[in-house]
mmCIF file of C-alpha atoms and ligand atoms in Angstrom:
data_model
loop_
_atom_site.group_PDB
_atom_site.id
_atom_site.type_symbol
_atom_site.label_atom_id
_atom_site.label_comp_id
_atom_site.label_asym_id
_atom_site.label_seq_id
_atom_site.Cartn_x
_atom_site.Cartn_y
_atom_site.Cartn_z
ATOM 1 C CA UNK A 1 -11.039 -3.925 12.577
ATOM 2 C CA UNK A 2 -7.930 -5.922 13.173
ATOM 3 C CA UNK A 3 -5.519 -3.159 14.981
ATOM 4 C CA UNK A 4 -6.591 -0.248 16.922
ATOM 5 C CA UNK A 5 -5.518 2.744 14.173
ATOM 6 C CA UNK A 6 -8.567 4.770 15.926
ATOM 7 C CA UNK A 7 -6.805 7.993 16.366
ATOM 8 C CA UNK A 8 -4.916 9.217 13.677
ATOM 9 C CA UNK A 9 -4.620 12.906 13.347
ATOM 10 C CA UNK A 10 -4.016 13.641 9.802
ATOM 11 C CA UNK A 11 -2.321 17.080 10.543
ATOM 12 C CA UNK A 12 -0.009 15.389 13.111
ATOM 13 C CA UNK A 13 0.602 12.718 10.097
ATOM 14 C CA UNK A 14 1.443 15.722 7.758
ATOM 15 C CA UNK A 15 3.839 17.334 9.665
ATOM 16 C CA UNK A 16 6.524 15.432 7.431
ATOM 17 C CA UNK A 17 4.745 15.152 4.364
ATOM 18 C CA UNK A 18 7.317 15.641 1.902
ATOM 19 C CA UNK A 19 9.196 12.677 3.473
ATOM 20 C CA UNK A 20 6.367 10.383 3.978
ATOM 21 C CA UNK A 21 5.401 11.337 0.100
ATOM 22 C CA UNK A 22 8.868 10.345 -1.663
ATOM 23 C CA UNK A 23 8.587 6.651 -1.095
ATOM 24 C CA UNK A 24 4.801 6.791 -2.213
ATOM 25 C CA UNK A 25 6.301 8.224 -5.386
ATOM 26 C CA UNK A 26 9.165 5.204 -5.391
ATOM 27 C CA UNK A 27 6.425 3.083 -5.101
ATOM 28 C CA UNK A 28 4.565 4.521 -8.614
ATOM 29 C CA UNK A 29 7.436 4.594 -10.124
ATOM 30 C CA UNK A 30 7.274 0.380 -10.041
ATOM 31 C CA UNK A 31 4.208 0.505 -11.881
ATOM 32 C CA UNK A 32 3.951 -0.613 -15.637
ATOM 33 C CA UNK A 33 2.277 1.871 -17.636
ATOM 34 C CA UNK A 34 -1.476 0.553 -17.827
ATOM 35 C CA UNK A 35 -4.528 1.588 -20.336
ATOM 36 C CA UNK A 36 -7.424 3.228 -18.178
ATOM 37 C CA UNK A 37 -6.983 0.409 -14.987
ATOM 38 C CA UNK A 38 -8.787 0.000 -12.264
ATOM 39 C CA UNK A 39 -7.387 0.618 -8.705
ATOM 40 C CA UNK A 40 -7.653 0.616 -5.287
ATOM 41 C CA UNK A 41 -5.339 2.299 -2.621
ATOM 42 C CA UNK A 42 -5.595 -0.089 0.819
ATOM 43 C CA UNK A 43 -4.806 2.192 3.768
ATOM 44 C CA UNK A 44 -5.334 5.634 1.685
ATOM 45 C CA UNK A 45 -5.441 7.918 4.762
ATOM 46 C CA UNK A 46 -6.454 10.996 3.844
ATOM 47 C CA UNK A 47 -6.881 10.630 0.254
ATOM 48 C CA UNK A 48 -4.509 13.360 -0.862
ATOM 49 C CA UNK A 49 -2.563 10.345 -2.994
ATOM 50 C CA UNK A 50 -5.276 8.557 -3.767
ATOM 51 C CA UNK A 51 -6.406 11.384 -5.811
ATOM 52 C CA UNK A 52 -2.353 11.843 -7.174
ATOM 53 C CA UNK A 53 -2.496 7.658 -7.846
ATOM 54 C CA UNK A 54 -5.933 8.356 -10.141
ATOM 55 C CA UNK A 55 -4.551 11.171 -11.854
ATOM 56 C CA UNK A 56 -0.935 10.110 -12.672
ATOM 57 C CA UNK A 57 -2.267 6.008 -13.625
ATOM 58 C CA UNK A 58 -4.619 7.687 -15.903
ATOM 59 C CA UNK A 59 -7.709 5.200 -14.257
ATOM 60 C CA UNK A 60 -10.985 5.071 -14.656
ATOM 61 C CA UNK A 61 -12.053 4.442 -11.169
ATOM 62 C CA UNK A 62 -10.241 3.879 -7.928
ATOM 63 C CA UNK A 63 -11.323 3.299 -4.585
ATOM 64 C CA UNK A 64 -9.808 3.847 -1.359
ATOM 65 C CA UNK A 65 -9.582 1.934 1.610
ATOM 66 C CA UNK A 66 -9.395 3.225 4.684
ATOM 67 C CA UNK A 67 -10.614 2.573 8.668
ATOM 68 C CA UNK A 68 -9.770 5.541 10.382
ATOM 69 C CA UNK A 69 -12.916 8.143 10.161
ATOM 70 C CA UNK A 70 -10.757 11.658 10.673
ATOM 71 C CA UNK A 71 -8.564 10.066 7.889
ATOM 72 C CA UNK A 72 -11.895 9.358 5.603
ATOM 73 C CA UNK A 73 -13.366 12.459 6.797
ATOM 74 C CA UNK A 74 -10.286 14.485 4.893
ATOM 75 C CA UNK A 75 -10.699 11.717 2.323
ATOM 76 C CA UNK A 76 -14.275 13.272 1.563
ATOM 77 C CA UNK A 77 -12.835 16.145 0.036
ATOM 78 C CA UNK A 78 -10.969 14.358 -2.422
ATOM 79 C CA UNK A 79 -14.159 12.217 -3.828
ATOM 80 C CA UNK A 80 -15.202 12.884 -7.322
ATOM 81 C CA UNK A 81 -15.837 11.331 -10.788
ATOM 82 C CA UNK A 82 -13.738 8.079 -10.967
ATOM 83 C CA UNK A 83 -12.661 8.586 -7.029
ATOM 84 C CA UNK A 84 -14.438 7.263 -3.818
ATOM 85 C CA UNK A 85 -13.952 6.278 -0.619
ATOM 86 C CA UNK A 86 -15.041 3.685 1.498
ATOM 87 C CA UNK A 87 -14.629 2.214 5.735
ATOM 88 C CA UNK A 88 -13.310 -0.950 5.510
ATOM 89 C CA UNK A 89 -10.632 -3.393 7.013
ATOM 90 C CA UNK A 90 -7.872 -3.956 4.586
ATOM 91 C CA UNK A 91 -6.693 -6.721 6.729
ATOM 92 C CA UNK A 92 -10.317 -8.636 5.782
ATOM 93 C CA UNK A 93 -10.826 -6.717 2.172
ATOM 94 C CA UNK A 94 -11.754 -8.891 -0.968
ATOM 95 C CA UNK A 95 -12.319 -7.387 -4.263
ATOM 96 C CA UNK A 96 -12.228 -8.256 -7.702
ATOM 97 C CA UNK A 97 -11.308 -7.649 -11.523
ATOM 98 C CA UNK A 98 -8.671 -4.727 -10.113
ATOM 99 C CA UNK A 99 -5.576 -3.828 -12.449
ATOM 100 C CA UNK A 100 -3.753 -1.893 -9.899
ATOM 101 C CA UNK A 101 -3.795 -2.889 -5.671
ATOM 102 C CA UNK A 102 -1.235 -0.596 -3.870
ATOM 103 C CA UNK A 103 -0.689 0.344 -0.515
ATOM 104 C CA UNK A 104 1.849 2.906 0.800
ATOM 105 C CA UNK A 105 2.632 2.778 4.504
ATOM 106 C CA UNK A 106 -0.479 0.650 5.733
ATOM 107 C CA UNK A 107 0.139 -2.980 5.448
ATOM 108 C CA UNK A 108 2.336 -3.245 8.493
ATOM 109 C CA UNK A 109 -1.184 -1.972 10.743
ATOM 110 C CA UNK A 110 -2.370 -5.665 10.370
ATOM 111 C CA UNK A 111 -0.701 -9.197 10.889
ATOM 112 C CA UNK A 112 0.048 -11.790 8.511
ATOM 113 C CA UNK A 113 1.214 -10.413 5.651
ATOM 114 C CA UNK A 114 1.271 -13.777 4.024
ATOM 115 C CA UNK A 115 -2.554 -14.198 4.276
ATOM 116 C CA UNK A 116 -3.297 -10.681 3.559
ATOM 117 C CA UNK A 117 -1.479 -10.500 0.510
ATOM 118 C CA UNK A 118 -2.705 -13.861 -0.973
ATOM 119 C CA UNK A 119 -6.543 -12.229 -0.311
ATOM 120 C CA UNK A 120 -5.510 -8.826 -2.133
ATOM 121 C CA UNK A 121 -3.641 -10.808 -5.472
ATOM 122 C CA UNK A 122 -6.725 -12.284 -5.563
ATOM 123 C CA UNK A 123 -8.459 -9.018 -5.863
ATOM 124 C CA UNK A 124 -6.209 -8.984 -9.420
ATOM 125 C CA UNK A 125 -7.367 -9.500 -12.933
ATOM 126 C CA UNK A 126 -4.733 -11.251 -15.797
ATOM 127 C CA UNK A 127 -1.456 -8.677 -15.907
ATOM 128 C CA UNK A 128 -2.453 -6.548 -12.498
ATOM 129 C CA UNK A 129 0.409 -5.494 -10.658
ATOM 130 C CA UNK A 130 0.420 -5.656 -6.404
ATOM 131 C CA UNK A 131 2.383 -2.567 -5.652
ATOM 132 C CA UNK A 132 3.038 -2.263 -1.689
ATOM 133 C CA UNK A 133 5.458 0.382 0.486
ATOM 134 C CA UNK A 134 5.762 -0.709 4.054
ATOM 135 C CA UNK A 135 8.198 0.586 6.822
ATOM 136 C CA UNK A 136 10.678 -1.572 7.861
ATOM 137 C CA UNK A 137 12.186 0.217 10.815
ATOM 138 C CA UNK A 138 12.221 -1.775 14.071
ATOM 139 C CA UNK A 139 15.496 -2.156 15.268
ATOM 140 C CA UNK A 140 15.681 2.121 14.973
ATOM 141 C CA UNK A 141 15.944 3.149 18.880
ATOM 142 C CA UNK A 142 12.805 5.171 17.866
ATOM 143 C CA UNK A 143 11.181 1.929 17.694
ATOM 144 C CA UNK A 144 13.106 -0.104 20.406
ATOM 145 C CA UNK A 145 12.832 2.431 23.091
ATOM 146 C CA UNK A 146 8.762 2.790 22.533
ATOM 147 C CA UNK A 147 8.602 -1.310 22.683
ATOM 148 C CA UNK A 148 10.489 -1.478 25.849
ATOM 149 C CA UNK A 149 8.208 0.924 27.300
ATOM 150 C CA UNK A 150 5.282 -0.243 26.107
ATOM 151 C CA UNK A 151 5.947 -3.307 27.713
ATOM 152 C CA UNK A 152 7.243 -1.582 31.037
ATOM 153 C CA UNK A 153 4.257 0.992 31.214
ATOM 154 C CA UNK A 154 1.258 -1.384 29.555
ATOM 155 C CA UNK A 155 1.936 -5.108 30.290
ATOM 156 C CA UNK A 156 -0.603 -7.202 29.078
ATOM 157 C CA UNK A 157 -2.669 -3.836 28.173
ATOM 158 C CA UNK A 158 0.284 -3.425 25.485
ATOM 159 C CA UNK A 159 -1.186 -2.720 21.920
ATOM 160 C CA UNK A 160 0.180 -5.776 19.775
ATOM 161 C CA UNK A 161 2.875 -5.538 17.765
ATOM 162 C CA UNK A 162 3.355 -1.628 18.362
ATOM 163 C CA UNK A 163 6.697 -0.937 16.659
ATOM 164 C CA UNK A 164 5.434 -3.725 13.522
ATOM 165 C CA UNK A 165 7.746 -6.546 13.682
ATOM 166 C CA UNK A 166 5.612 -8.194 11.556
ATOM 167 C CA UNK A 167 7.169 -7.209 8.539
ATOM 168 C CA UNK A 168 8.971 -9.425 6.714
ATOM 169 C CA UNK A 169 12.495 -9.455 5.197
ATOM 170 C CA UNK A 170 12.563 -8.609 1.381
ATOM 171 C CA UNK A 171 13.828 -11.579 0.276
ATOM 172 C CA UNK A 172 10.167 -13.234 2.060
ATOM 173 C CA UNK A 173 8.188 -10.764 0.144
ATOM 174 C CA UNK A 174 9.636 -12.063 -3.049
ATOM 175 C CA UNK A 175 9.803 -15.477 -2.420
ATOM 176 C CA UNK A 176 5.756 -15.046 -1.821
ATOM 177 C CA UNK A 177 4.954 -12.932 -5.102
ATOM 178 C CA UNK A 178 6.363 -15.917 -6.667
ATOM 179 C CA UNK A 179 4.571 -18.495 -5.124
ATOM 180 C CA UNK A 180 1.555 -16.069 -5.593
ATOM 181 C CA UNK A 181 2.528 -16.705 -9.217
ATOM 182 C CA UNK A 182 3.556 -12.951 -10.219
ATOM 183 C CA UNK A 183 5.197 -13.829 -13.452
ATOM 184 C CA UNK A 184 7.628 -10.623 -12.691
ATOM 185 C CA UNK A 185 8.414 -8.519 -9.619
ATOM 186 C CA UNK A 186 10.792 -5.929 -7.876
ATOM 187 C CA UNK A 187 11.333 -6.221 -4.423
ATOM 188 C CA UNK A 188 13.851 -3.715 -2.471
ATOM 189 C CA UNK A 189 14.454 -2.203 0.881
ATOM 190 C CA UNK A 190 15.447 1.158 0.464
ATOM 191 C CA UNK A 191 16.800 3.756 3.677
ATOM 192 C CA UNK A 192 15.375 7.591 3.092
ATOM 193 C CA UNK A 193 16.997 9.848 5.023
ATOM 194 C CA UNK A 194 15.158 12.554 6.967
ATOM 195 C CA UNK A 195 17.339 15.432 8.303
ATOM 196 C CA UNK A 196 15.896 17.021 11.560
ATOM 197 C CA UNK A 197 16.113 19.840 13.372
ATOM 198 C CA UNK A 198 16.287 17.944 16.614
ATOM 199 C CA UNK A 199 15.638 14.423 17.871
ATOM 200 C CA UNK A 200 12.669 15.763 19.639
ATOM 201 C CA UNK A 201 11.548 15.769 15.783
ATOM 202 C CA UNK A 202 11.767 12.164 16.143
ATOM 203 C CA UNK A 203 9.155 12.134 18.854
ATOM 204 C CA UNK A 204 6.861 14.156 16.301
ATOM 205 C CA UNK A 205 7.176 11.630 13.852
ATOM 206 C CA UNK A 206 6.217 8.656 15.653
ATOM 207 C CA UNK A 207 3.516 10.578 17.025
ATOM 208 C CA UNK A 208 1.906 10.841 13.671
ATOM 209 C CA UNK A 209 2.733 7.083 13.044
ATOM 210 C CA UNK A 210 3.531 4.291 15.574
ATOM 211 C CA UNK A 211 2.008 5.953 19.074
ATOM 212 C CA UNK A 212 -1.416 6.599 17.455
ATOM 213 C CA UNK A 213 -1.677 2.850 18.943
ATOM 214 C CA UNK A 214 -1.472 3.735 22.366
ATOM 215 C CA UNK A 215 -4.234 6.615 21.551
ATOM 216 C CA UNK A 216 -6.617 3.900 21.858
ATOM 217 C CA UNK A 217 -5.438 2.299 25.251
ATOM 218 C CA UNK A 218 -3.917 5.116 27.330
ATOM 219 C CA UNK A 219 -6.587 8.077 28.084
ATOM 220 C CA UNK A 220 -5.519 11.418 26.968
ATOM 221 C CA UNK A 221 -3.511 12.581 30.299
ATOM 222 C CA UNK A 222 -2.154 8.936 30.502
ATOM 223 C CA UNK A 223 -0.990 9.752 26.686
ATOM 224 C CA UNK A 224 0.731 12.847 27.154
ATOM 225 C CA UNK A 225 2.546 11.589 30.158
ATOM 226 C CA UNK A 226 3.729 8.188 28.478
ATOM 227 C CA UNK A 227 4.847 10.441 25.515
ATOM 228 C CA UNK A 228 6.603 12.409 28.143
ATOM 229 C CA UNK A 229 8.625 9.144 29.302
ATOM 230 C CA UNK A 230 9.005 8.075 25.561
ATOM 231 C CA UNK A 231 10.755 11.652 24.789
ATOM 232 C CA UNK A 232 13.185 11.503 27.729
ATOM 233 C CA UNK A 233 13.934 8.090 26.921
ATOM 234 C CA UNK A 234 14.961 8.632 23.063
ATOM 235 C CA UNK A 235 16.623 11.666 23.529
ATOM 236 C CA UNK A 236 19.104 9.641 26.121
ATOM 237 C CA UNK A 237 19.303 7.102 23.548
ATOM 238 C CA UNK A 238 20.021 8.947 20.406
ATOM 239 C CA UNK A 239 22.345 11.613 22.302
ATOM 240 C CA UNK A 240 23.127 14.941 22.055
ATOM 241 C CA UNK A 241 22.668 15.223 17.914
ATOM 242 C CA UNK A 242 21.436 18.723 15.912
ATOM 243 C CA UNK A 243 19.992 18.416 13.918
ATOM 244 C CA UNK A 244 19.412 14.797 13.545
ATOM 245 C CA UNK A 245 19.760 12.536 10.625
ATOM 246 C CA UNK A 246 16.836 10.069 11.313
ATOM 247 C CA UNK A 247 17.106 7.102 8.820
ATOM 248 C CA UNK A 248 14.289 5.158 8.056
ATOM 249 C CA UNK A 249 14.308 1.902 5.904
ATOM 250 C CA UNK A 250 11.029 1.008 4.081
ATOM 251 C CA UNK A 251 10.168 -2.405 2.077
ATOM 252 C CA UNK A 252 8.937 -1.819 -1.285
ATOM 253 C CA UNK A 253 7.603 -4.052 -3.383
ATOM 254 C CA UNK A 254 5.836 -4.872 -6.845
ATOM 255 C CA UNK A 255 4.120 -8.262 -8.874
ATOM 256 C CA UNK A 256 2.224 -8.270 -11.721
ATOM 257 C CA UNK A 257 0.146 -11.059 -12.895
ATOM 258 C CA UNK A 258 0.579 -12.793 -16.400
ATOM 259 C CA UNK A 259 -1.176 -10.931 -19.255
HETATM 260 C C1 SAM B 301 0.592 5.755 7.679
HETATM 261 S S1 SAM B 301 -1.014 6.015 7.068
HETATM 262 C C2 SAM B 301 -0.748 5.996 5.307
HETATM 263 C C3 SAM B 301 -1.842 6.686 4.559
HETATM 264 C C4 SAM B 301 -1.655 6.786 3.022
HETATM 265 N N1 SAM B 301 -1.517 5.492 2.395
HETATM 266 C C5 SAM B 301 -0.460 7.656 2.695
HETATM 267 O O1 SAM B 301 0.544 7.134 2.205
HETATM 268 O O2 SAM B 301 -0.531 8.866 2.944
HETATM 269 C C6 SAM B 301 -1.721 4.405 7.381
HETATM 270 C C7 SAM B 301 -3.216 4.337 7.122
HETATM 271 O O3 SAM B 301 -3.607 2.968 7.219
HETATM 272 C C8 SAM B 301 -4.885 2.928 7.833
HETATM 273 N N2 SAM B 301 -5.107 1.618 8.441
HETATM 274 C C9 SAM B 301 -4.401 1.016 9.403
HETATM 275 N N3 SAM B 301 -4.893 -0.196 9.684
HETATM 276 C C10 SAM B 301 -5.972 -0.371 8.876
HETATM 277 C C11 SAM B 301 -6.894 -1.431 8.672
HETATM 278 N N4 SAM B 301 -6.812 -2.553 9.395
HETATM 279 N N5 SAM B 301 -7.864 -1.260 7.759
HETATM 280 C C12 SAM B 301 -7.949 -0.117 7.030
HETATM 281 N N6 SAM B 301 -7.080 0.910 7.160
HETATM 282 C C13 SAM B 301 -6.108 0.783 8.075
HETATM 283 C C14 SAM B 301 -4.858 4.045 8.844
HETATM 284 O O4 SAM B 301 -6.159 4.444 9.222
HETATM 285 C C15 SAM B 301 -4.069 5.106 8.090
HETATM 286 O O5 SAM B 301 -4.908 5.992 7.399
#
């Protein structure tokens, strides 16, 4: 697989469900109405919206992507007529004759969006829409003070890319669903704003999101120690605040193909 997303814990991921669900919702919302399509959700975690994407496009069949096997092992329970599942790398995924590709909250796991996104247009029959959600939240001290100690603590044993600076500016996203030759689009970066009961929330959040990457590299007391360190830092950084109004920004963006 192209990244390391080996330990996600889909309770510790659904700890903020509600918040992480509204943009996935946004992200529907782009979607032309569509007569029994085809779809696949790249990145589907735990399968809970794949299952909500099936029922609300009305589709006949849609597959989900996913790597991570407790994330596909909840998935399981969402499988039924119309609905599977499969293990796969959505960074190397090919498919074909699909009306609707979307993917909430995954894309920024691999590199290259450029490539990546050319490979899953392709996946697109005439008049499919590309509908994609990706966080956009780098320069957030949540973000900057877990890159500066990655690189501190880790070195060259740093995960790449842990805080996903890979993501592009909107106005790149749109500028490549045109040359992609999407004959319409909506691109926007939109900031959701999560009110928490304490910064320490904020820890809780990246724990379901960005430090599953060091899961991988740091053993399990090495973990809970460089957690440790990654709590003490934030807190100093984001200062004595309760609750705590954590704004996020997220990229979301839309295509579809001529008819
Ligand atoms: C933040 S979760 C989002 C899950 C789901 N789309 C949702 O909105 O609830 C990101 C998911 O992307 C998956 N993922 C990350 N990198 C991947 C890759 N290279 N190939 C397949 N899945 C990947 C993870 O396993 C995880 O389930």
């Amino acid at each position: 697989m192209s990244s390391v997303p080996s330990a996600w814990n889909p309770d510790q991921y659904n700890r903020f469900a509600a918040e992480r669900e509204q943009p996935f919702w946004d992200l529907v919302a782009l979607l032309a109405p569509a007569d029994a399509p085809v779809v696949v959700d790249l990145g589907c975690g735990d399968g809970r919206l794949t299952a909500a994407l099936h029922d609300r496009s009305g589709a006949t069949s849609t597959l989900g992507v996913d790597s991570s096997p407790s994330m596909l092992a909840q998935a399981g329970g969402h499988q039924g007529p119309g609905i599977r599942f499969v293990q796969a790398d959505i960074a190397t995924w090919t498919g074909e004759g699909y009306d609707v590709v979307l993917s909430n909250a995954a894309l920024h796991w691999v590199a290259d969006h450029r490539r990546v996104l050319r490979q899953w247009s392709e996946a697109l029959g005439p008049g499919g829409q590309l509908a994609v959600q990706v966080p956009a939240n780098a320069d957030h001290p949540s973000h900057i003070v877990l890159q500066t100690l990655a690189e501190e603590w880790l070195g060259s044993r740093a995960p790449a890319d842990p805080v996903a600076t890979n993501v592009l500016a909107p106005a790149a996203y749109a500028e490549l669903l045109h040359e992609l030759g999407f004959a319409s689009q909506q691109v926007r970066l939109q900031v959701y704003g999560h009110l928490l009961s304490s910064r320490t929330e904020v820890v809780e959040w990246v724990k379901g999101s960005s430090l599953t990457r060091f899961k991988g590299v740091l053993g399990p007391d090495e973990f809970d120690r460089f957690v440790a360190e990654y709590r003490r830092r934030l807190e100093h950084a984001l200062g004595d605040r309760e609750p705590y109004f954590y704004p996020f920004k997220r990229v979301l963006f839309w295509g579809q193909r001529p008819g």
